[in-house]
GROMACS .gro file of C-alpha atoms in nm:
model
  337
    1UNK     CA    1   0.585   8.909 -12.430
    2UNK     CA    2   0.325   9.179 -12.455
    3UNK     CA    3   0.334   9.525 -12.308
    4UNK     CA    4   0.106   9.820 -12.333
    5UNK     CA    5   0.133  10.194 -12.284
    6UNK     CA    6  -0.141  10.454 -12.315
    7UNK     CA    7  -0.104  10.827 -12.301
    8UNK     CA    8  -0.303  11.149 -12.286
    9UNK     CA    9  -0.132  11.479 -12.353
   10UNK     CA   10  -0.235  11.840 -12.320
   11UNK     CA   11  -0.111  12.162 -12.468
   12UNK     CA   12  -0.106  12.452 -12.226
   13UNK     CA   13   0.103  12.732 -12.084
   14UNK     CA   14   0.282  12.632 -11.765
   15UNK     CA   15   0.611  12.661 -11.582
   16UNK     CA   16   0.843  12.374 -11.670
   17UNK     CA   17   1.174  12.263 -11.526
   18UNK     CA   18   1.435  12.280 -11.804
   19UNK     CA   19   1.565  11.951 -11.935
   20UNK     CA   20   1.934  11.883 -11.888
   21UNK     CA   21   2.139  11.839 -12.203
   22UNK     CA   22   2.319  11.540 -12.052
   23UNK     CA   23   2.265  11.269 -11.791
   24UNK     CA   24   2.124  11.369 -11.453
   25UNK     CA   25   2.399  11.327 -11.184
   26UNK     CA   26   2.132  11.214 -10.936
   27UNK     CA   27   2.064  10.909 -11.153
   28UNK     CA   28   2.418  10.775 -11.139
   29UNK     CA   29   2.383  10.550 -10.834
   30UNK     CA   30   2.276  10.264 -11.061
   31UNK     CA   31   2.415  10.401 -11.386
   32UNK     CA   32   2.764  10.252 -11.379
   33UNK     CA   33   2.659   9.958 -11.597
   34UNK     CA   34   2.695  10.015 -11.972
   35UNK     CA   35   2.483   9.728 -12.091
   36UNK     CA   36   2.260   9.761 -12.395
   37UNK     CA   37   1.883   9.727 -12.386
   38UNK     CA   38   1.922   9.382 -12.538
   39UNK     CA   39   2.108   9.273 -12.222
   40UNK     CA   40   1.801   9.366 -12.017
   41UNK     CA   41   1.567   9.179 -12.251
   42UNK     CA   42   1.790   8.870 -12.270
   43UNK     CA   43   1.834   8.854 -11.894
   44UNK     CA   44   1.459   8.903 -11.840
   45UNK     CA   45   1.377   8.607 -12.066
   46UNK     CA   46   1.653   8.398 -11.911
   47UNK     CA   47   1.514   8.468 -11.565
   48UNK     CA   48   1.153   8.390 -11.656
   49UNK     CA   49   1.239   8.058 -11.823
   50UNK     CA   50   1.362   7.927 -11.488
   51UNK     CA   51   1.057   8.036 -11.291
   52UNK     CA   52   0.719   7.879 -11.236
   53UNK     CA   53   0.396   8.073 -11.225
   54UNK     CA   54   0.373   8.029 -10.849
   55UNK     CA   55   0.692   8.212 -10.764
   56UNK     CA   56   0.688   8.463 -11.048
   57UNK     CA   57   0.568   8.748 -10.829
   58UNK     CA   58   0.859   8.691 -10.588
   59UNK     CA   59   1.130   8.662 -10.852
   60UNK     CA   60   1.432   8.887 -10.836
   61UNK     CA   61   1.667   9.029 -11.094
   62UNK     CA   62   1.970   9.061 -10.875
   63UNK     CA   63   1.818   9.252 -10.587
   64UNK     CA   64   1.546   9.414 -10.798
   65UNK     CA   65   1.184   9.306 -10.732
   66UNK     CA   66   1.004   9.142 -11.022
   67UNK     CA   67   0.755   9.428 -11.061
   68UNK     CA   68   1.035   9.681 -11.102
   69UNK     CA   69   1.215   9.444 -11.337
   70UNK     CA   70   0.906   9.422 -11.558
   71UNK     CA   71   0.876   9.801 -11.561
   72UNK     CA   72   1.235   9.840 -11.669
   73UNK     CA   73   1.176   9.597 -11.953
   74UNK     CA   74   0.879   9.809 -12.062
   75UNK     CA   75   1.088  10.125 -12.047
   76UNK     CA   76   1.366   9.958 -12.247
   77UNK     CA   77   1.116   9.899 -12.530
   78UNK     CA   78   0.858  10.178 -12.497
   79UNK     CA   79   1.047  10.444 -12.304
   80UNK     CA   80   1.193  10.640 -12.596
   81UNK     CA   81   1.177  10.431 -12.913
   82UNK     CA   82   1.292  10.587 -13.238
   83UNK     CA   83   1.118  10.558 -13.571
   84UNK     CA   84   1.269  10.269 -13.771
   85UNK     CA   85   1.309  10.478 -14.087
   86UNK     CA   86   1.545  10.777 -14.132
   87UNK     CA   87   1.399  11.099 -14.267
   88UNK     CA   88   1.440  11.193 -14.633
   89UNK     CA   89   1.613  11.522 -14.706
   90UNK     CA   90   1.392  11.650 -14.988
   91UNK     CA   91   1.045  11.800 -14.915
   92UNK     CA   92   0.753  11.564 -14.965
   93UNK     CA   93   0.573  11.798 -15.209
   94UNK     CA   94   0.877  11.809 -15.443
   95UNK     CA   95   0.869  11.437 -15.520
   96UNK     CA   96   0.817  11.368 -15.889
   97UNK     CA   97   0.535  11.120 -15.946
   98UNK     CA   98   0.604  11.075 -16.317
   99UNK     CA   99   0.735  10.735 -16.425
  100UNK     CA  100   0.709  10.580 -16.078
  101UNK     CA  101   0.504  10.272 -15.978
  102UNK     CA  102   0.134  10.320 -15.916
  103UNK     CA  103   0.177  10.203 -15.554
  104UNK     CA  104   0.427  10.482 -15.491
  105UNK     CA  105   0.225  10.756 -15.663
  106UNK     CA  106  -0.087  10.646 -15.472
  107UNK     CA  107   0.104  10.668 -15.143
  108UNK     CA  108   0.225  11.017 -15.239
  109UNK     CA  109  -0.135  11.127 -15.301
  110UNK     CA  110  -0.247  10.986 -14.962
  111UNK     CA  111   0.033  11.174 -14.786
  112UNK     CA  112  -0.071  11.498 -14.956
  113UNK     CA  113  -0.426  11.439 -14.833
  114UNK     CA  114  -0.288  11.380 -14.482
  115UNK     CA  115  -0.095  11.708 -14.489
  116UNK     CA  116  -0.407  11.890 -14.604
  117UNK     CA  117  -0.630  11.725 -14.343
  118UNK     CA  118  -0.389  11.808 -14.060
  119UNK     CA  119  -0.368  12.172 -14.168
  120UNK     CA  120  -0.003  12.172 -14.271
  121UNK     CA  121  -0.066  12.299 -14.624
  122UNK     CA  122  -0.241  12.610 -14.488
  123UNK     CA  123   0.052  12.705 -14.266
  124UNK     CA  124   0.227  13.017 -14.394
  125UNK     CA  125   0.520  12.975 -14.157
  126UNK     CA  126   0.688  12.659 -14.037
  127UNK     CA  127   0.687  12.615 -13.659
  128UNK     CA  128   1.043  12.610 -13.527
  129UNK     CA  129   0.969  12.490 -13.174
  130UNK     CA  130   0.706  12.280 -13.003
  131UNK     CA  131   0.653  12.098 -12.677
  132UNK     CA  132   0.396  11.864 -12.529
  133UNK     CA  133   0.334  11.732 -12.181
  134UNK     CA  134   0.121  11.437 -12.086
  135UNK     CA  135   0.047  11.146 -11.861
  136UNK     CA  136   0.132  10.786 -11.939
  137UNK     CA  137   0.038  10.447 -11.796
  138UNK     CA  138   0.240  10.135 -11.862
  139UNK     CA  139   0.103   9.785 -11.811
  140UNK     CA  140   0.292   9.458 -11.829
  141UNK     CA  141   0.063   9.186 -11.960
  142UNK     CA  142   0.095   8.812 -11.913
  143UNK     CA  143   0.401   8.658 -12.071
  144UNK     CA  144   0.389   8.334 -12.265
  145UNK     CA  145   0.708   8.128 -12.284
  146UNK     CA  146   0.727   7.821 -12.504
  147UNK     CA  147   0.962   7.536 -12.416
  148UNK     CA  148   0.890   7.347 -12.738
  149UNK     CA  149   0.618   7.111 -12.618
  150UNK     CA  150   0.405   7.338 -12.403
  151UNK     CA  151   0.347   7.705 -12.329
  152UNK     CA  152   0.325   7.853 -11.982
  153UNK     CA  153   0.188   8.192 -11.885
  154UNK     CA  154   0.375   8.395 -11.628
  155UNK     CA  155   0.296   8.714 -11.441
  156UNK     CA  156  -0.008   8.929 -11.394
  157UNK     CA  157  -0.124   9.263 -11.532
  158UNK     CA  158   0.056   9.522 -11.324
  159UNK     CA  159   0.064   9.889 -11.417
  160UNK     CA  160   0.251  10.207 -11.328
  161UNK     CA  161   0.158  10.567 -11.404
  162UNK     CA  162   0.385  10.854 -11.489
  163UNK     CA  163   0.432  11.165 -11.701
  164UNK     CA  164   0.645  11.295 -11.984
  165UNK     CA  165   0.750  11.616 -12.154
  166UNK     CA  166   0.892  11.640 -12.505
  167UNK     CA  167   1.049  11.935 -12.687
  168UNK     CA  168   1.132  11.966 -13.054
  169UNK     CA  169   1.337  12.230 -13.231
  170UNK     CA  170   1.380  12.213 -13.607
  171UNK     CA  171   1.579  12.080 -13.772
  172UNK     CA  172   1.617  11.745 -13.600
  173UNK     CA  173   1.672  11.854 -13.239
  174UNK     CA  174   1.456  11.723 -12.958
  175UNK     CA  175   1.454  11.629 -12.589
  176UNK     CA  176   1.240  11.384 -12.393
  177UNK     CA  177   1.201  11.322 -12.023
  178UNK     CA  178   0.980  11.036 -11.902
  179UNK     CA  179   0.920  10.932 -11.541
  180UNK     CA  180   0.722  10.616 -11.460
  181UNK     CA  181   0.710  10.434 -11.127
  182UNK     CA  182   1.015  10.614 -10.991
  183UNK     CA  183   1.226  10.534 -11.301
  184UNK     CA  184   1.344  10.816 -11.524
  185UNK     CA  185   1.436  10.795 -11.892
  186UNK     CA  186   1.586  11.098 -12.065
  187UNK     CA  187   1.690  11.124 -12.428
  188UNK     CA  188   1.783  11.389 -12.678
  189UNK     CA  189   1.927  11.479 -13.014
  190UNK     CA  190   2.133  11.777 -13.130
  191UNK     CA  191   2.059  11.700 -13.493
  192UNK     CA  192   2.373  11.488 -13.528
  193UNK     CA  193   2.384  11.249 -13.231
  194UNK     CA  194   2.097  11.078 -13.050
  195UNK     CA  195   2.168  10.979 -12.692
  196UNK     CA  196   1.962  10.802 -12.427
  197UNK     CA  197   2.010  10.761 -12.056
  198UNK     CA  198   1.847  10.510 -11.825
  199UNK     CA  199   1.959  10.497 -11.464
  200UNK     CA  200   2.004  10.118 -11.473
  201UNK     CA  201   2.187  10.111 -11.809
  202UNK     CA  202   2.384  10.434 -11.819
  203UNK     CA  203   2.422  10.654 -12.125
  204UNK     CA  204   2.470  10.544 -12.483
  205UNK     CA  205   2.438  10.693 -12.830
  206UNK     CA  206   2.213  10.547 -13.098
  207UNK     CA  207   2.403  10.422 -13.400
  208UNK     CA  208   2.302  10.474 -13.760
  209UNK     CA  209   2.136  10.761 -13.947
  210UNK     CA  210   1.926  11.025 -13.775
  211UNK     CA  211   1.577  10.900 -13.692
  212UNK     CA  212   1.294  11.096 -13.524
  213UNK     CA  213   1.150  11.010 -13.186
  214UNK     CA  214   0.853  10.779 -13.231
  215UNK     CA  215   0.642  10.979 -12.986
  216UNK     CA  216   0.678  11.285 -13.211
  217UNK     CA  217   0.549  11.110 -13.525
  218UNK     CA  218   0.248  10.971 -13.339
  219UNK     CA  219   0.034  11.271 -13.425
  220UNK     CA  220   0.247  11.552 -13.279
  221UNK     CA  221   0.433  11.662 -13.593
  222UNK     CA  222   0.247  11.581 -13.917
  223UNK     CA  223   0.524  11.716 -14.141
  224UNK     CA  224   0.785  11.485 -13.990
  225UNK     CA  225   0.542  11.195 -14.023
  226UNK     CA  226   0.487  11.279 -14.391
  227UNK     CA  227   0.863  11.282 -14.455
  228UNK     CA  228   0.891  10.931 -14.310
  229UNK     CA  229   0.648  10.803 -14.573
  230UNK     CA  230   0.806  10.991 -14.866
  231UNK     CA  231   0.918  10.662 -15.024
  232UNK     CA  232   0.622  10.453 -14.912
  233UNK     CA  233   0.407  10.218 -15.115
  234UNK     CA  234   0.031  10.176 -15.083
  235UNK     CA  235  -0.059   9.816 -14.996
  236UNK     CA  236  -0.434   9.863 -15.023
  237UNK     CA  237  -0.709   9.906 -14.767
  238UNK     CA  238  -0.773   9.770 -14.417
  239UNK     CA  239  -1.030   9.834 -14.148
  240UNK     CA  240  -0.904   9.964 -13.813
  241UNK     CA  241  -1.186   9.965 -13.561
  242UNK     CA  242  -1.474  10.147 -13.729
  243UNK     CA  243  -1.257  10.323 -13.988
  244UNK     CA  244  -1.160  10.215 -14.337
  245UNK     CA  245  -0.795  10.301 -14.390
  246UNK     CA  246  -0.531  10.318 -14.661
  247UNK     CA  247  -0.221  10.118 -14.562
  248UNK     CA  248   0.121  10.261 -14.648
  249UNK     CA  249   0.444  10.066 -14.606
  250UNK     CA  250   0.801  10.189 -14.604
  251UNK     CA  251   1.116   9.983 -14.538
  252UNK     CA  252   1.460  10.090 -14.423
  253UNK     CA  253   1.724  10.025 -14.686
  254UNK     CA  254   2.005   9.781 -14.625
  255UNK     CA  255   2.267  10.052 -14.580
  256UNK     CA  256   2.068  10.221 -14.301
  257UNK     CA  257   2.028   9.883 -14.131
  258UNK     CA  258   2.398   9.804 -14.151
  259UNK     CA  259   2.486  10.138 -13.995
  260UNK     CA  260   2.283  10.041 -13.688
  261UNK     CA  261   2.471   9.714 -13.633
  262UNK     CA  262   2.664   9.712 -13.310
  263UNK     CA  263   2.886   9.441 -13.167
  264UNK     CA  264   2.700   9.111 -13.179
  265UNK     CA  265   2.373   9.277 -13.280
  266UNK     CA  266   2.273   9.273 -13.648
  267UNK     CA  267   1.962   9.452 -13.777
  268UNK     CA  268   1.796   9.230 -14.036
  269UNK     CA  269   1.473   9.412 -14.116
  270UNK     CA  270   1.293   9.738 -14.035
  271UNK     CA  271   0.939   9.806 -14.159
  272UNK     CA  272   0.694  10.088 -14.086
  273UNK     CA  273   0.320  10.077 -14.162
  274UNK     CA  274   0.088  10.378 -14.151
  275UNK     CA  275  -0.293  10.352 -14.151
  276UNK     CA  276  -0.459  10.669 -14.282
  277UNK     CA  277  -0.834  10.709 -14.235
  278UNK     CA  278  -1.017  10.738 -14.568
  279UNK     CA  279  -1.284  10.965 -14.417
  280UNK     CA  280  -1.070  11.216 -14.228
  281UNK     CA  281  -0.736  11.170 -14.404
  282UNK     CA  282  -0.559  11.157 -14.066
  283UNK     CA  283  -0.313  10.898 -13.937
  284UNK     CA  284  -0.496  10.679 -13.684
  285UNK     CA  285  -0.264  10.378 -13.645
  286UNK     CA  286   0.111  10.329 -13.671
  287UNK     CA  287   0.296  10.000 -13.660
  288UNK     CA  288   0.665   9.926 -13.691
  289UNK     CA  289   0.852   9.598 -13.674
  290UNK     CA  290   1.221   9.523 -13.659
  291UNK     CA  291   1.406   9.194 -13.659
  292UNK     CA  292   1.747   9.171 -13.494
  293UNK     CA  293   1.995   8.883 -13.479
  294UNK     CA  294   2.205   8.865 -13.162
  295UNK     CA  295   2.508   8.641 -13.110
  296UNK     CA  296   2.511   8.496 -12.758
  297UNK     CA  297   2.811   8.424 -12.539
  298UNK     CA  298   2.756   8.056 -12.615
  299UNK     CA  299   2.815   8.139 -12.984
  300UNK     CA  300   2.451   8.076 -13.066
  301UNK     CA  301   2.240   8.294 -13.293
  302UNK     CA  302   1.914   8.427 -13.147
  303UNK     CA  303   1.665   8.643 -13.336
  304UNK     CA  304   1.438   8.897 -13.169
  305UNK     CA  305   1.137   9.053 -13.339
  306UNK     CA  306   0.994   9.364 -13.174
  307UNK     CA  307   0.663   9.505 -13.294
  308UNK     CA  308   0.507   9.828 -13.168
  309UNK     CA  309   0.152   9.912 -13.275
  310UNK     CA  310   0.004  10.244 -13.170
  311UNK     CA  311  -0.347  10.386 -13.210
  312UNK     CA  312  -0.362  10.765 -13.247
  313UNK     CA  313  -0.665  10.980 -13.170
  314UNK     CA  314  -0.808  11.278 -12.986
  315UNK     CA  315  -0.715  11.522 -13.262
  316UNK     CA  316  -0.762  11.887 -13.165
  317UNK     CA  317  -0.679  12.217 -13.330
  318UNK     CA  318  -0.356  12.376 -13.204
  319UNK     CA  319  -0.253  12.696 -13.384
  320UNK     CA  320  -0.428  12.586 -13.701
  321UNK     CA  321  -0.298  12.228 -13.702
  322UNK     CA  322  -0.472  11.909 -13.589
  323UNK     CA  323  -0.259  11.747 -13.318
  324UNK     CA  324  -0.329  11.409 -13.156
  325UNK     CA  325  -0.388  11.428 -12.781
  326UNK     CA  326  -0.418  11.063 -12.689
  327UNK     CA  327  -0.316  10.718 -12.800
  328UNK     CA  328  -0.220  10.368 -12.698
  329UNK     CA  329   0.084  10.161 -12.791
  330UNK     CA  330   0.127   9.785 -12.758
  331UNK     CA  331   0.472   9.628 -12.785
  332UNK     CA  332   0.530   9.259 -12.851
  333UNK     CA  333   0.865   9.080 -12.838
  334UNK     CA  334   0.921   8.738 -12.993
  335UNK     CA  335   1.236   8.536 -12.938
  336UNK     CA  336   1.345   8.280 -13.196
  337UNK     CA  337   1.614   8.031 -13.106
   0.00000   0.00000   0.00000
C-alpha cells in the first residue's frame, strides 16, 4: 500500500485558536472505540482482500464510505508519526570522537556541518518556543494485494486537502493539530507522556521512551534532528535527485524497542536514515522503517513493515536559522504472512 502527503508551511504572525491539552469533546461521537492503529490497518487489508477492482469504490467499512476509510488509514500512518529513535541526553557537540569507529566519527563531522549550515552554531540563545502552520494534501495511491499467484491493483488516486499547526516548547513539549477532509487528529507531549487522539480510535498514550514528532525533525528544528543522529554511522554516499548526499544511519536499541511492545504487538526493528546534501550541508531526505510482528486472533503471526520517506526543501531564513518550508512524504506498508 502506498500513500503520499505533501506540505507547505509558512511562518507568520496571526491569531490562532489555542490547542486543547486533551481530547476535544466535540470529537467523541465516534471516539468510544479504543482500538489501536494496527486494528485500522488490519481491517483495511482484510476488507480489500475480499473486494474486486470493480466494486472497490463502493466498498464500506461498517457504514464508512471507502474514500473516508482510505483517508483514515492515511491519517493512522501519516497523521502524527513519531521519530523511531529516542533523543540522546548529552549535547551533540560534547561527543568524544577519540577511539570510536571511523563511520561514527564521520557521521559526527557531517552533523556538525549540518548544524553550521542551518545556522544553529551562530545562535547565542536557544529558542524556547516555536510554532509553524501549513497546508497539507494527502493522496491514497493504488493498492497492490498479492494472493500468492497473482497481484491485483485496487482503488484510484484520491486526495484530500487540509491544514496543520504545530507548537514546540523545550524541553520535549509539543502539540499538533491536523485537520484533513473533515477528520481531526490532535497529539501532544508534556515531556513525559505522548498522547494522540483520533475521533475514530479514541485517545491513547504512546509507549516507550520519549521520541520527537516526525514533523518537527523534518527541517523545523535542526538541533533536535542533530540529537537524533548523535549515535549514527555514515554508510557512504548516495544521489537524491540532483544532489550528492552523505547517508547516515541510526538504529533504535533493543531495550527501546521492547519498551514499545504492547499486547500482541512486538517491535522488531527501527531504523532511521538521513541524507545530507554535500553541497549545502542541509538535510534533504529522511527515511525511517520499522518492522512489527502482530499476533492475530487466529493465533497466527503477521509482520508489518512501514516505511516513510520524506523529501525536505524550501529552506528559508527565520531568525537566523534555515527552516524548511515544504516537503513530501510517502508511506508504504507491506504485510508479510
